[in-house]
């Protein structure tokens, strides 16, 4: 892929906190000229230009990139990747960061990912795959509980349940469509590990940790993620080396060998068991909210890292992080992750020292920024230590800082990190 020598025009596909953080970081690059977001949110319009094209309109996105002479496109969410946005851009000879439709099956089909891990001996939970509910339930009936039941395909984060008895498993299975995976339940802390890969070589980002449950102490329903921090004290250099050697390098090699060359961001969701790190799932993109602390911690320019993925030079592109820590606290709409309230005015969207306010579910109405639902904001701090970063993030949340009616957030983001210092 040929990339121009002039300052680059970038298109970021998506509208979440992840995309705002990526754009915020790219906007600091001396190599970047203009940034477009499709469709973006109220926050992204302060670092670039929003374009009213949805993430799944891949034909229109390619037309836009061609017409505007976009030099590089970065895809945030999995949906367009699994729909084949990269294949579409490749056909038009447009540079884009992300895996092809075929390679993105590593996220869009759990069965594909599990079979691949089994074949190449990559550590993961024992599993069985089923074509229909009846055979899945027959197997679950004979299993020891708890078991983990998963939909094979993308399910907007709602396709996994840890079931402690048959009745629970049955009611979850009844709700699913398509093929089903049943897994052994693993125990341990979870770590999000992201790498930039050109299909052969890779460079790792800092390990980070998400908070998937809605309420403090990991209680309540699963969400897209209520907060994140980086780095993760329990993920020592030694452990990172082990993850790279036992999981990342072999999966990249396996994908190539299977004819699914994987170029883009690869994000294994890991669980640190007493037998070592194991893969819970692979994502074919950056995590959200994890990308918010990662971009805050990133010292290197992001653009050369993204370029190394499409140019095949990931072996030469080191990724350098700042010392210290970053904490992101998500402010979600009242009712999230269920039905939520919309169009709520947000107070306190000011500049704060050492804290970036990344937008997700925000939009404009009559030039006012409103909370439009879902995860609304990611309050993301930088501090010399994790304790300082926690203090700074929470310091700007509330009536004296950023605030909207009924906002929902966790009080204990990154507390696990302190316990493990
Ligand atoms: P996934 O989308 O596959 O990462 O699953 C979502 C969440 O379900 C994970 O972050 C874990 O908390 C939990 N989970 C998934 N698979 C397992 C497993 N085999 N054992 C224990 N927990 C799991
Ligand atoms: N925060 C989890 C994810 O991005 O999948």
GROMACS .gro file of C-alpha atoms and ligand atoms in nm:
model
  449
    1UNK     CA    1   0.000   0.000   0.000
    2UNK     CA    2   0.139   0.342  -0.100
    3UNK     CA    3   0.111   0.620   0.156
    4UNK     CA    4   0.171   0.981   0.060
    5UNK     CA    5   0.459   1.187   0.199
    6UNK     CA    6   0.253   1.496   0.278
    7UNK     CA    7   0.063   1.546   0.605
    8UNK     CA    8  -0.214   1.288   0.615
    9UNK     CA    9  -0.591   1.299   0.605
   10UNK     CA   10  -0.737   1.042   0.842
   11UNK     CA   11  -1.083   0.887   0.862
   12UNK     CA   12  -1.187   0.727   1.191
   13UNK     CA   13  -1.489   0.499   1.171
   14UNK     CA   14  -1.702   0.488   1.486
   15UNK     CA   15  -1.868   0.708   1.746
   16UNK     CA   16  -1.753   0.594   2.088
   17UNK     CA   17  -1.506   0.695   2.355
   18UNK     CA   18  -1.250   0.475   2.180
   19UNK     CA   19  -1.276   0.674   1.859
   20UNK     CA   20  -1.266   1.008   2.041
   21UNK     CA   21  -0.950   0.896   2.224
   22UNK     CA   22  -0.786   0.773   1.901
   23UNK     CA   23  -0.870   1.101   1.727
   24UNK     CA   24  -0.753   1.309   2.025
   25UNK     CA   25  -0.419   1.130   2.015
   26UNK     CA   26  -0.386   1.154   1.634
   27UNK     CA   27  -0.472   1.524   1.647
   28UNK     CA   28  -0.146   1.576   1.841
   29UNK     CA   29   0.062   1.422   1.561
   30UNK     CA   30   0.270   1.662   1.350
   31UNK     CA   31   0.213   1.416   1.063
   32UNK     CA   32  -0.165   1.460   1.060
   33UNK     CA   33  -0.345   1.722   0.853
   34UNK     CA   34  -0.718   1.656   0.895
   35UNK     CA   35  -0.932   1.402   1.083
   36UNK     CA   36  -1.280   1.291   0.982
   37UNK     CA   37  -1.508   1.085   1.204
   38UNK     CA   38  -1.792   0.875   1.066
   39UNK     CA   39  -2.027   0.933   1.231
   40UNK     CA   40  -1.849   1.062   1.546
   41UNK     CA   41  -2.013   1.235   1.842
   42UNK     CA   42  -2.020   1.582   1.999
   43UNK     CA   43  -1.669   1.537   2.139
   44UNK     CA   44  -1.507   1.420   1.816
   45UNK     CA   45  -1.629   1.735   1.643
   46UNK     CA   46  -1.383   1.930   1.862
   47UNK     CA   47  -1.080   1.739   1.728
   48UNK     CA   48  -1.199   1.681   1.371
   49UNK     CA   49  -1.497   1.689   1.137
   50UNK     CA   50  -1.797   1.461   1.175
   51UNK     CA   51  -1.940   1.301   0.863
   52UNK     CA   52  -2.295   1.162   0.867
   53UNK     CA   53  -2.220   0.809   0.749
   54UNK     CA   54  -2.300   0.508   0.968
   55UNK     CA   55  -2.033   0.253   1.060
   56UNK     CA   56  -2.205  -0.023   0.861
   57UNK     CA   57  -2.238   0.179   0.537
   58UNK     CA   58  -1.912   0.048   0.401
   59UNK     CA   59  -1.980   0.143   0.038
   60UNK     CA   60  -2.045   0.503   0.134
   61UNK     CA   61  -1.740   0.511   0.362
   62UNK     CA   62  -1.514   0.395   0.078
   63UNK     CA   63  -1.669   0.652  -0.159
   64UNK     CA   64  -1.609   0.924   0.098
   65UNK     CA   65  -1.246   0.819   0.151
   66UNK     CA   66  -1.188   0.817  -0.223
   67UNK     CA   67  -1.354   1.152  -0.286
   68UNK     CA   68  -1.181   1.328   0.005
   69UNK     CA   69  -0.848   1.161  -0.074
   70UNK     CA   70  -0.824   1.018   0.276
   71UNK     CA   71  -0.474   0.875   0.324
   72UNK     CA   72  -0.552   0.633   0.606
   73UNK     CA   73  -0.871   0.495   0.760
   74UNK     CA   74  -0.883   0.355   1.112
   75UNK     CA   75  -1.177   0.135   1.205
   76UNK     CA   76  -1.296   0.143   1.568
   77UNK     CA   77  -1.577  -0.111   1.613
   78UNK     CA   78  -1.600  -0.475   1.502
   79UNK     CA   79  -1.921  -0.448   1.299
   80UNK     CA   80  -1.778  -0.284   0.984
   81UNK     CA   81  -1.476  -0.516   1.000
   82UNK     CA   82  -1.696  -0.824   1.006
   83UNK     CA   83  -1.901  -0.676   0.720
   84UNK     CA   84  -1.586  -0.651   0.508
   85UNK     CA   85  -1.494  -0.281   0.517
   86UNK     CA   86  -1.125  -0.367   0.478
   87UNK     CA   87  -1.191  -0.584   0.170
   88UNK     CA   88  -1.396  -0.299   0.020
   89UNK     CA   89  -1.118  -0.042   0.081
   90UNK     CA   90  -0.850  -0.283  -0.046
   91UNK     CA   91  -1.042  -0.323  -0.372
   92UNK     CA   92  -1.019   0.053  -0.420
   93UNK     CA   93  -0.655   0.061  -0.313
   94UNK     CA   94  -0.739   0.276  -0.008
   95UNK     CA   95  -0.518   0.232   0.300
   96UNK     CA   96  -0.711   0.106   0.602
   97UNK     CA   97  -0.617  -0.035   0.943
   98UNK     CA   98  -0.803  -0.353   1.036
   99UNK     CA   99  -0.842  -0.720   0.949
  100UNK     CA  100  -1.032  -0.848   0.644
  101UNK     CA  101  -1.376  -1.004   0.680
  102UNK     CA  102  -1.217  -1.348   0.675
  103UNK     CA  103  -0.960  -1.260   0.944
  104UNK     CA  104  -1.214  -1.078   1.162
  105UNK     CA  105  -1.389  -1.413   1.214
  106UNK     CA  106  -1.151  -1.442   1.508
  107UNK     CA  107  -1.407  -1.219   1.684
  108UNK     CA  108  -1.725  -1.283   1.484
  109UNK     CA  109  -1.718  -1.660   1.529
  110UNK     CA  110  -1.630  -1.800   1.869
  111UNK     CA  111  -1.623  -2.150   1.717
  112UNK     CA  112  -1.367  -2.041   1.457
  113UNK     CA  113  -1.151  -1.887   1.732
  114UNK     CA  114  -1.184  -2.185   1.968
  115UNK     CA  115  -1.101  -2.440   1.698
  116UNK     CA  116  -0.799  -2.239   1.592
  117UNK     CA  117  -0.673  -2.215   1.951
  118UNK     CA  118  -0.722  -2.587   1.998
  119UNK     CA  119  -0.538  -2.673   1.677
  120UNK     CA  120  -0.242  -2.449   1.762
  121UNK     CA  121  -0.240  -2.529   2.137
  122UNK     CA  122  -0.308  -2.173   2.250
  123UNK     CA  123  -0.425  -2.179   2.614
  124UNK     CA  124  -0.801  -2.131   2.647
  125UNK     CA  125  -1.099  -2.288   2.829
  126UNK     CA  126  -1.208  -2.641   2.728
  127UNK     CA  127  -1.513  -2.618   2.505
  128UNK     CA  128  -1.775  -2.796   2.297
  129UNK     CA  129  -1.960  -2.648   1.997
  130UNK     CA  130  -2.321  -2.719   1.896
  131UNK     CA  131  -2.535  -2.648   1.591
  132UNK     CA  132  -2.860  -2.626   1.786
  133UNK     CA  133  -3.010  -2.562   2.129
  134UNK     CA  134  -3.122  -2.919   2.185
  135UNK     CA  135  -2.778  -3.074   2.158
  136UNK     CA  136  -2.624  -2.789   2.361
  137UNK     CA  137  -2.874  -2.846   2.641
  138UNK     CA  138  -2.821  -3.223   2.636
  139UNK     CA  139  -2.448  -3.159   2.687
  140UNK     CA  140  -2.504  -2.896   2.957
  141UNK     CA  141  -2.732  -3.143   3.138
  142UNK     CA  142  -2.432  -3.371   3.183
  143UNK     CA  143  -2.183  -3.094   3.273
  144UNK     CA  144  -2.047  -2.981   3.605
  145UNK     CA  145  -2.154  -2.627   3.699
  146UNK     CA  146  -2.077  -2.347   3.663
  147UNK     CA  147  -2.056  -2.359   3.282
  148UNK     CA  148  -2.015  -2.070   3.042
  149UNK     CA  149  -2.261  -2.052   2.753
  150UNK     CA  150  -2.180  -1.838   2.449
  151UNK     CA  151  -2.348  -1.750   2.123
  152UNK     CA  152  -2.115  -1.824   1.832
  153UNK     CA  153  -2.173  -1.491   1.657
  154UNK     CA  154  -2.157  -1.123   1.753
  155UNK     CA  155  -2.416  -1.045   2.015
  156UNK     CA  156  -2.345  -0.685   2.120
  157UNK     CA  157  -2.180  -0.801   2.443
  158UNK     CA  158  -2.489  -0.998   2.550
  159UNK     CA  159  -2.393  -1.336   2.407
  160UNK     CA  160  -2.216  -1.479   2.714
  161UNK     CA  161  -2.355  -1.611   3.042
  162UNK     CA  162  -2.182  -1.780   3.333
  163UNK     CA  163  -2.447  -2.026   3.452
  164UNK     CA  164  -2.443  -2.185   3.797
  165UNK     CA  165  -2.725  -2.435   3.731
  166UNK     CA  166  -2.921  -2.601   3.452
  167UNK     CA  167  -3.227  -2.376   3.479
  168UNK     CA  168  -3.011  -2.067   3.427
  169UNK     CA  169  -2.833  -2.222   3.132
  170UNK     CA  170  -3.162  -2.333   2.977
  171UNK     CA  171  -3.324  -1.990   2.998
  172UNK     CA  172  -3.012  -1.831   2.842
  173UNK     CA  173  -2.985  -2.090   2.564
  174UNK     CA  174  -3.354  -2.034   2.477
  175UNK     CA  175  -3.277  -1.668   2.401
  176UNK     CA  176  -2.990  -1.740   2.161
  177UNK     CA  177  -2.999  -1.789   1.786
  178UNK     CA  178  -2.737  -1.971   1.578
  179UNK     CA  179  -2.462  -2.202   1.695
  180UNK     CA  180  -2.367  -2.231   2.062
  181UNK     CA  181  -2.041  -2.282   2.251
  182UNK     CA  182  -2.027  -2.429   2.600
  183UNK     CA  183  -1.708  -2.368   2.796
  184UNK     CA  184  -1.540  -2.466   3.117
  185UNK     CA  185  -1.560  -2.179   3.367
  186UNK     CA  186  -1.218  -2.030   3.441
  187UNK     CA  187  -1.131  -1.828   3.750
  188UNK     CA  188  -0.892  -1.537   3.785
  189UNK     CA  189  -0.844  -1.167   3.718
  190UNK     CA  190  -0.906  -1.050   3.359
  191UNK     CA  191  -0.663  -0.847   3.150
  192UNK     CA  192  -0.712  -0.673   2.814
  193UNK     CA  193  -0.403  -0.713   2.598
  194UNK     CA  194  -0.382  -0.529   2.265
  195UNK     CA  195  -0.120  -0.550   1.995
  196UNK     CA  196  -0.061  -0.380   1.661
  197UNK     CA  197   0.028  -0.641   1.400
  198UNK     CA  198   0.112  -0.640   1.030
  199UNK     CA  199   0.033  -1.010   1.004
  200UNK     CA  200   0.382  -1.131   1.091
  201UNK     CA  201   0.532  -0.904   1.356
  202UNK     CA  202   0.362  -0.721   1.638
  203UNK     CA  203   0.412  -0.458   1.907
  204UNK     CA  204   0.222  -0.466   2.235
  205UNK     CA  205   0.029  -0.191   2.407
  206UNK     CA  206   0.023  -0.171   2.787
  207UNK     CA  207  -0.197  -0.429   2.955
  208UNK     CA  208  -0.519  -0.271   3.078
  209UNK     CA  209  -0.818  -0.382   3.277
  210UNK     CA  210  -1.185  -0.330   3.201
  211UNK     CA  211  -1.474  -0.330   3.451
  212UNK     CA  212  -1.754  -0.516   3.274
  213UNK     CA  213  -2.019  -0.526   3.547
  214UNK     CA  214  -2.248  -0.231   3.609
  215UNK     CA  215  -2.203  -0.200   3.986
  216UNK     CA  216  -1.920  -0.174   4.238
  217UNK     CA  217  -1.740  -0.493   4.343
  218UNK     CA  218  -1.821  -0.648   4.003
  219UNK     CA  219  -2.191  -0.688   4.079
  220UNK     CA  220  -2.493  -0.642   3.853
  221UNK     CA  221  -2.537  -0.700   3.481
  222UNK     CA  222  -2.263  -0.705   3.218
  223UNK     CA  223  -2.206  -0.386   3.021
  224UNK     CA  224  -1.981  -0.271   2.739
  225UNK     CA  225  -1.737  -0.164   3.015
  226UNK     CA  226  -1.783   0.085   3.300
  227UNK     CA  227  -1.422   0.192   3.331
  228UNK     CA  228  -1.064   0.088   3.273
  229UNK     CA  229  -0.710   0.158   3.380
  230UNK     CA  230  -0.356   0.100   3.263
  231UNK     CA  231  -0.102  -0.030   3.339
  232UNK     CA  232  -0.211  -0.337   3.538
  233UNK     CA  233   0.020  -0.405   3.838
  234UNK     CA  234  -0.039  -0.784   3.831
  235UNK     CA  235   0.072  -0.795   3.466
  236UNK     CA  236   0.448  -0.801   3.528
  237UNK     CA  237   0.707  -0.780   3.250
  238UNK     CA  238   0.754  -1.153   3.292
  239UNK     CA  239   0.384  -1.219   3.246
  240UNK     CA  240   0.369  -0.989   2.943
  241UNK     CA  241   0.654  -1.190   2.790
  242UNK     CA  242   0.462  -1.509   2.853
  243UNK     CA  243   0.143  -1.369   2.696
  244UNK     CA  244   0.338  -1.260   2.388
  245UNK     CA  245   0.514  -1.594   2.356
  246UNK     CA  246   0.230  -1.833   2.439
  247UNK     CA  247  -0.067  -1.645   2.295
  248UNK     CA  248   0.005  -1.349   2.066
  249UNK     CA  249   0.291  -1.482   1.852
  250UNK     CA  250   0.129  -1.825   1.796
  251UNK     CA  251  -0.214  -1.686   1.702
  252UNK     CA  252  -0.067  -1.441   1.449
  253UNK     CA  253   0.135  -1.726   1.297
  254UNK     CA  254  -0.171  -1.954   1.299
  255UNK     CA  255  -0.386  -1.696   1.121
  256UNK     CA  256  -0.125  -1.659   0.848
  257UNK     CA  257  -0.090  -2.033   0.810
  258UNK     CA  258  -0.468  -2.072   0.778
  259UNK     CA  259  -0.476  -1.818   0.496
  260UNK     CA  260  -0.628  -1.542   0.715
  261UNK     CA  261  -0.334  -1.298   0.739
  262UNK     CA  262  -0.428  -1.076   1.034
  263UNK     CA  263  -0.337  -0.709   1.001
  264UNK     CA  264  -0.473  -0.457   1.249
  265UNK     CA  265  -0.526  -0.435   1.621
  266UNK     CA  266  -0.564  -0.774   1.787
  267UNK     CA  267  -0.704  -0.782   2.138
  268UNK     CA  268  -0.711  -1.107   2.328
  269UNK     CA  269  -0.928  -1.085   2.639
  270UNK     CA  270  -0.731  -1.286   2.895
  271UNK     CA  271  -0.795  -1.449   3.228
  272UNK     CA  272  -0.497  -1.509   3.457
  273UNK     CA  273  -0.562  -1.856   3.599
  274UNK     CA  274  -0.339  -2.044   3.840
  275UNK     CA  275  -0.222  -2.243   3.536
  276UNK     CA  276  -0.120  -1.925   3.354
  277UNK     CA  277  -0.286  -1.677   3.116
  278UNK     CA  278  -0.569  -1.815   2.901
  279UNK     CA  279  -0.776  -1.661   2.624
  280UNK     CA  280  -1.143  -1.583   2.695
  281UNK     CA  281  -1.201  -1.433   2.351
  282UNK     CA  282  -1.030  -1.250   2.069
  283UNK     CA  283  -1.142  -0.907   1.956
  284UNK     CA  284  -1.044  -0.775   1.614
  285UNK     CA  285  -1.011  -0.409   1.726
  286UNK     CA  286  -0.919  -0.177   2.011
  287UNK     CA  287  -1.119  -0.220   2.334
  288UNK     CA  288  -1.355   0.041   2.466
  289UNK     CA  289  -1.312   0.189   2.729
  290UNK     CA  290  -0.956   0.048   2.755
  291UNK     CA  291  -0.835   0.258   2.461
  292UNK     CA  292  -0.906   0.576   2.658
  293UNK     CA  293  -0.637   0.508   2.923
  294UNK     CA  294  -0.411   0.354   2.658
  295UNK     CA  295  -0.410   0.670   2.444
  296UNK     CA  296  -0.355   0.878   2.758
  297UNK     CA  297  -0.050   0.668   2.848
  298UNK     CA  298   0.091   0.654   2.494
  299UNK     CA  299   0.405   0.862   2.456
  300UNK     CA  300   0.477   0.763   2.094
  301UNK     CA  301   0.297   0.925   1.804
  302UNK     CA  302   0.004   0.696   1.715
  303UNK     CA  303   0.020   0.758   1.341
  304UNK     CA  304   0.349   0.573   1.269
  305UNK     CA  305   0.217   0.278   1.471
  306UNK     CA  306  -0.096   0.260   1.253
  307UNK     CA  307   0.111   0.305   0.938
  308UNK     CA  308   0.343   0.020   1.038
  309UNK     CA  309   0.042  -0.214   1.034
  310UNK     CA  310  -0.043  -0.141   0.670
  311UNK     CA  311   0.319  -0.107   0.557
  312UNK     CA  312   0.431  -0.435   0.712
  313UNK     CA  313   0.693  -0.271   0.935
  314UNK     CA  314   0.556  -0.356   1.280
  315UNK     CA  315   0.892  -0.515   1.367
  316UNK     CA  316   1.060  -0.174   1.355
  317UNK     CA  317   0.790   0.037   1.522
  318UNK     CA  318   0.842   0.051   1.899
  319UNK     CA  319   0.550   0.166   2.113
  320UNK     CA  320   0.661   0.380   2.406
  321UNK     CA  321   0.443   0.462   2.706
  322UNK     CA  322   0.471   0.729   2.972
  323UNK     CA  323   0.547   0.635   3.331
  324UNK     CA  324   0.254   0.668   3.571
  325UNK     CA  325  -0.104   0.551   3.526
  326UNK     CA  326  -0.435   0.640   3.368
  327UNK     CA  327  -0.789   0.575   3.490
  328UNK     CA  328  -1.111   0.605   3.290
  329UNK     CA  329  -1.445   0.626   3.469
  330UNK     CA  330  -1.746   0.583   3.240
  331UNK     CA  331  -2.053   0.797   3.304
  332UNK     CA  332  -2.353   0.612   3.161
  333UNK     CA  333  -2.712   0.720   3.100
  334UNK     CA  334  -2.975   0.646   3.365
  335UNK     CA  335  -3.115   0.299   3.292
  336UNK     CA  336  -2.803   0.169   3.114
  337UNK     CA  337  -2.744  -0.112   3.013
  338UNK     CA  338  -3.122  -0.146   2.979
  339UNK     CA  339  -3.358   0.112   2.830
  340UNK     CA  340  -3.208   0.452   2.897
  341UNK     CA  341  -3.308   0.817   2.917
  342UNK     CA  342  -3.207   1.045   2.628
  343UNK     CA  343  -3.145   1.413   2.557
  344UNK     CA  344  -3.009   1.511   2.898
  345UNK     CA  345  -2.807   1.833   2.923
  346UNK     CA  346  -2.449   1.784   3.046
  347UNK     CA  347  -2.282   2.028   3.285
  348UNK     CA  348  -1.916   2.099   3.333
  349UNK     CA  349  -1.772   2.004   2.993
  350UNK     CA  350  -1.467   2.221   3.052
  351UNK     CA  351  -1.093   2.169   3.017
  352UNK     CA  352  -0.947   1.998   3.322
  353UNK     CA  353  -0.583   1.960   3.413
  354UNK     CA  354  -0.462   1.602   3.357
  355UNK     CA  355  -0.815   1.483   3.276
  356UNK     CA  356  -0.961   1.429   2.929
  357UNK     CA  357  -1.335   1.401   2.888
  358UNK     CA  358  -1.387   1.153   2.603
  359UNK     CA  359  -1.734   1.145   2.454
  360UNK     CA  360  -1.935   0.839   2.354
  361UNK     CA  361  -2.316   0.879   2.357
  362UNK     CA  362  -2.329   1.255   2.309
  363UNK     CA  363  -2.477   1.472   2.038
  364UNK     CA  364  -2.579   1.827   1.957
  365UNK     CA  365  -2.926   1.974   1.975
  366UNK     CA  366  -2.959   2.348   1.911
  367UNK     CA  367  -2.582   2.378   1.960
  368UNK     CA  368  -2.609   2.228   2.312
  369UNK     CA  369  -2.429   1.903   2.396
  370UNK     CA  370  -2.670   1.639   2.524
  371UNK     CA  371  -2.632   1.289   2.667
  372UNK     CA  372  -2.797   1.063   2.408
  373UNK     CA  373  -2.777   0.739   2.603
  374UNK     CA  374  -2.562   0.433   2.656
  375UNK     CA  375  -2.214   0.507   2.777
  376UNK     CA  376  -2.205   0.886   2.760
  377UNK     CA  377  -1.857   1.001   2.870
  378UNK     CA  378  -1.523   0.854   2.972
  379UNK     CA  379  -1.352   1.070   3.235
  380UNK     CA  380  -0.990   0.976   3.176
  381UNK     CA  381  -0.709   1.097   3.397
  382UNK     CA  382  -0.333   1.082   3.396
  383UNK     CA  383  -0.139   1.060   3.723
  384UNK     CA  384   0.208   0.972   3.846
  385UNK     CA  385   0.058   0.673   4.026
  386UNK     CA  386  -0.263   0.475   4.001
  387UNK     CA  387  -0.380   0.634   4.329
  388UNK     CA  388  -0.323   0.982   4.192
  389UNK     CA  389  -0.497   0.893   3.866
  390UNK     CA  390  -0.803   0.763   4.055
  391UNK     CA  391  -0.816   1.081   4.262
  392UNK     CA  392  -0.791   1.303   3.955
  393UNK     CA  393  -1.062   1.120   3.759
  394UNK     CA  394  -1.313   1.116   4.045
  395UNK     CA  395  -1.214   1.473   4.133
  396UNK     CA  396  -1.392   1.610   3.826
  397UNK     CA  397  -1.705   1.393   3.851
  398UNK     CA  398  -2.010   1.541   4.023
  399UNK     CA  399  -2.194   1.868   4.071
  400UNK     CA  400  -1.871   2.068   4.088
  401UNK     CA  401  -1.742   1.907   3.769
  402UNK     CA  402  -1.893   1.692   3.497
  403UNK     CA  403  -2.250   1.601   3.572
  404UNK     CA  404  -2.583   1.506   3.413
  405UNK     CA  405  -2.913   1.404   3.567
  406UNK     CA  406  -2.929   1.041   3.682
  407UNK     CA  407  -2.580   0.953   3.555
  408UNK     CA  408  -2.465   0.604   3.647
  409UNK     CA  409  -2.102   0.523   3.730
  410UNK     CA  410  -1.889   0.298   3.944
  411UNK     CA  411  -1.709   0.433   4.249
  412UNK     CA  412  -1.440   0.164   4.251
  413UNK     CA  413  -1.267   0.184   3.913
  414UNK     CA  414  -0.903   0.072   3.944
  415UNK     CA  415  -0.937  -0.016   4.315
  416UNK     CA  416  -0.821  -0.367   4.227
  417UNK     CA  417  -0.497  -0.218   4.104
  418UNK     CA  418  -0.427  -0.061   4.444
  419UNK     CA  419  -0.492  -0.391   4.619
  420UNK     CA  420  -0.233  -0.550   4.394
  421UNK     CA  421   0.040  -0.287   4.424
  422LIG     P1  422  -1.633  -1.291   2.622
  422LIG     O1  423  -1.722  -1.199   2.544
  422LIG     O2  424  -1.616  -1.424   2.562
  422LIG     O3  425  -1.503  -1.226   2.666
  422LIG     O4  426  -1.706  -1.308   2.760
  422LIG     C1  427  -1.750  -1.199   2.836
  422LIG     C2  428  -1.714  -1.219   2.980
  422LIG     O5  429  -1.766  -1.343   3.026
  422LIG     C3  430  -1.565  -1.228   3.006
  422LIG     O6  431  -1.507  -1.103   3.019
  422LIG     C4  432  -1.562  -1.307   3.135
  422LIG     O7  433  -1.589  -1.225   3.244
  422LIG     C5  434  -1.675  -1.404   3.117
  422LIG     N1  435  -1.626  -1.532   3.059
  422LIG     C6  436  -1.619  -1.566   2.929
  422LIG     N2  437  -1.569  -1.689   2.913
  422LIG     C7  438  -1.541  -1.736   3.035
  422LIG     C8  439  -1.487  -1.859   3.086
  422LIG     N3  440  -1.453  -1.960   3.005
  422LIG     N4  441  -1.473  -1.869   3.219
  422LIG     C9  442  -1.509  -1.769   3.303
  422LIG     N5  443  -1.561  -1.652   3.262
  422LIG    C10  444  -1.578  -1.634   3.129
  423LIG     N1  445  -1.417  -0.336   2.682
  423LIG     C1  446  -1.437  -0.460   2.618
  423LIG     C2  447  -1.434  -0.455   2.472
  423LIG     O1  448  -1.400  -0.355   2.410
  423LIG     O2  449  -1.467  -0.556   2.411
   0.00000   0.00000   0.00000
